[in-house]
Amino acid sequence: MNLKGRNLISPLDLTVQEMEELFGLAERIIAKPQDYSEVCKGMMLATLFYEPSTRTRLSFEAAMLRLGGQVIGFSEPGSSSVSKGESIADTIQTIASYADIAVMRHPKEGAAFVAARRAGIPIINAGDGGHFHPTQTLTDLLTIRLEKKDFAGITIGLCGDLKFGRTVHSLMCAFARYSGVKFVLISPDELRVPEYVLDEINEFEEVRDLRDALPKLDVLYMTRVQRERFFNEEDYIRLKDSYILNASKMKKAKPDLMVLHPLPRVNEISTDVDNDPRAFYFRQTKNGMYVRMALLMALLGKEI
Ligand code: NCD
């Protein structure tokens, strides 16, 4: 794997072969985490979060600390010079003189791309507006792979806010490159997948009803309606509870269905699903840390 010095801005920045190698490394880390506790000693990660985050930021921080490295950064742009009007380009140039690699989340589409052009250190996109979130995709695919072993023949349903959900866009673009994957896109009309993402996939159908689609799915990817990307509160309120997965609906699903969700959830998965063995969303969160350990190692050229 030669990812040293590269950026991860779009899910298409990695070939299938490179993703497979990252999953392989993540699986080796899961099997023997103690072997990796010093591989990034002396390395520094900067986390630049201009938008709220729990899992993504903390899993990156935990990943770097578990590799023996160190972490600096901000999670509240109001506490940095951003609040004085500093540009992304200037902020990133400063950070690059302190850290070896940086992770960035920003409400504007393309922000991480702009940062990467000025940084001189690897930049990882941890979410740029409603566009992409490639490390969530690595998390999602590792979780499916650990369970299903092979992606061929998988039918995945993506449900909820398919318009603004950056995790959905990234996952579709990356997963479409594996042959034999079928997509069932479950959303209200107003929250359909954008054309630029549909252009990347071959086999798909668009439906409105979760209950009807459920029996044929091998994986169900539930998502939150992205309130912060709506132009008005009225539309959000009208659409927010379009889909609610609960224990009663789960009766119609396959016995080996995997329910995934990038989290945070609001109402879209009822808590009565949490103890169902088909609920994978908390395991998915843990896998996120391991795949980010693999990614940090690879971009820093610290593979062993
Ligand atoms: C997602 C995100 O930020 O896009 N969260 C995450 O990173 N796990 C999903 C969301 O906020 O709905």
Short mmCIF file of N, CA, C and O and ligand atoms in Angstrom, two decimals, residues 51-53 55-56 105 126-127 129 133 136 166-167 223-224 226 228-229 261-264 292, ligand 1:
data_model
loop_
_atom_site.label_atom_id
_atom_site.label_comp_id
_atom_site.label_asym_id
_atom_site.label_seq_id
_atom_site.Cartn_x
_atom_site.Cartn_y
_atom_site.Cartn_z
N GLU A 51 -17.55 22.13 12.73
CA GLU A 51 -18.94 21.67 12.90
C GLU A 51 -18.96 20.67 14.03
O GLU A 51 -17.94 20.01 14.29
N PRO A 52 -20.12 20.48 14.70
CA PRO A 52 -20.18 19.54 15.81
C PRO A 52 -19.81 18.12 15.41
O PRO A 52 -20.02 17.70 14.27
N SER A 53 -19.26 17.39 16.36
CA SER A 53 -18.90 15.99 16.13
C SER A 53 -18.69 15.32 17.48
O SER A 53 -18.21 15.95 18.41
N ARG A 55 -18.36 11.22 17.49
CA ARG A 55 -17.65 10.01 17.08
C ARG A 55 -16.45 10.28 16.20
O ARG A 55 -15.37 9.72 16.40
N THR A 56 -16.63 11.10 15.18
CA THR A 56 -15.54 11.25 14.21
C THR A 56 -14.31 11.85 14.88
O THR A 56 -13.20 11.33 14.77
N ARG A 105 -13.30 18.98 9.51
CA ARG A 105 -14.74 18.96 9.22
C ARG A 105 -15.21 20.40 9.07
O ARG A 105 -14.88 21.25 9.91
N ALA A 126 -13.19 15.04 7.12
CA ALA A 126 -14.08 14.40 8.10
C ALA A 126 -15.51 14.88 7.91
O ALA A 126 -16.31 14.87 8.84
N GLY A 127 -15.84 15.30 6.67
CA GLY A 127 -17.18 15.80 6.38
C GLY A 127 -17.10 17.22 5.87
O GLY A 127 -16.65 18.11 6.59
N GLY A 129 -19.72 19.78 4.45
CA GLY A 129 -21.13 20.10 4.18
C GLY A 129 -21.93 18.84 3.88
O GLY A 129 -21.72 17.80 4.50
N HIS A 133 -17.99 12.20 3.16
CA HIS A 133 -17.46 11.89 4.50
C HIS A 133 -16.75 10.52 4.36
O HIS A 133 -17.24 9.50 4.83
N GLN A 136 -16.15 7.86 7.21
CA GLN A 136 -17.34 7.13 7.67
C GLN A 136 -17.59 5.95 6.74
O GLN A 136 -17.97 4.87 7.18
N ARG A 166 -24.09 13.28 3.79
CA ARG A 166 -22.77 13.09 3.16
C ARG A 166 -22.26 11.66 3.34
O ARG A 166 -21.51 11.16 2.52
N THR A 167 -22.71 11.00 4.43
CA THR A 167 -22.28 9.60 4.63
C THR A 167 -22.87 8.73 3.53
O THR A 167 -22.23 7.80 3.05
N THR A 223 -30.47 6.86 8.19
CA THR A 223 -29.80 8.16 8.39
C THR A 223 -30.74 9.17 9.03
O THR A 223 -31.96 9.08 8.89
N ARG A 224 -30.13 10.14 9.66
CA ARG A 224 -30.83 11.26 10.30
C ARG A 224 -31.18 12.31 9.25
O ARG A 224 -30.39 12.55 8.33
N GLN A 226 -31.00 15.78 8.02
CA GLN A 226 -29.92 16.73 8.34
C GLN A 226 -30.46 18.15 8.54
O GLN A 226 -30.34 19.01 7.66
N GLU A 228 -29.51 20.79 9.96
CA GLU A 228 -28.64 21.95 9.76
C GLU A 228 -28.46 22.35 8.29
O GLU A 228 -27.95 23.41 7.99
N ARG A 229 -28.88 21.46 7.37
CA ARG A 229 -28.71 21.79 5.94
C ARG A 229 -30.03 22.25 5.29
O ARG A 229 -30.08 22.54 4.12
N HIS A 261 -26.06 2.67 11.01
CA HIS A 261 -26.41 4.10 11.12
C HIS A 261 -25.11 4.81 11.49
O HIS A 261 -24.42 4.36 12.41
N PRO A 262 -24.78 5.92 10.80
CA PRO A 262 -23.52 6.58 11.16
C PRO A 262 -23.59 7.23 12.55
O PRO A 262 -22.55 7.53 13.13
N LEU A 263 -24.81 7.45 13.04
CA LEU A 263 -25.09 8.14 14.30
C LEU A 263 -24.61 9.61 14.20
O LEU A 263 -23.70 9.87 13.44
N PRO A 264 -25.16 10.55 14.90
CA PRO A 264 -26.20 10.40 15.91
C PRO A 264 -27.58 10.11 15.30
O PRO A 264 -27.88 10.59 14.22
N ARG A 292 -9.62 4.08 11.30
CA ARG A 292 -8.89 5.37 11.31
C ARG A 292 -7.45 5.16 11.78
O ARG A 292 -6.55 5.88 11.33
C1 NCD B 1 -22.56 11.87 10.36
C2 NCD B 1 -22.06 13.18 9.78
O1 NCD B 1 -21.46 14.00 10.49
O2 NCD B 1 -22.25 13.35 8.58
N1 NCD B 1 -22.05 11.61 11.64
C3 NCD B 1 -20.85 10.97 11.80
O3 NCD B 1 -19.83 11.44 11.36
N2 NCD B 1 -20.85 9.77 12.39
C4 NCD B 1 -24.01 11.68 10.24
C5 NCD B 1 -24.93 12.72 10.79
O4 NCD B 1 -24.51 13.70 11.39
O5 NCD B 1 -26.14 12.52 10.64
#
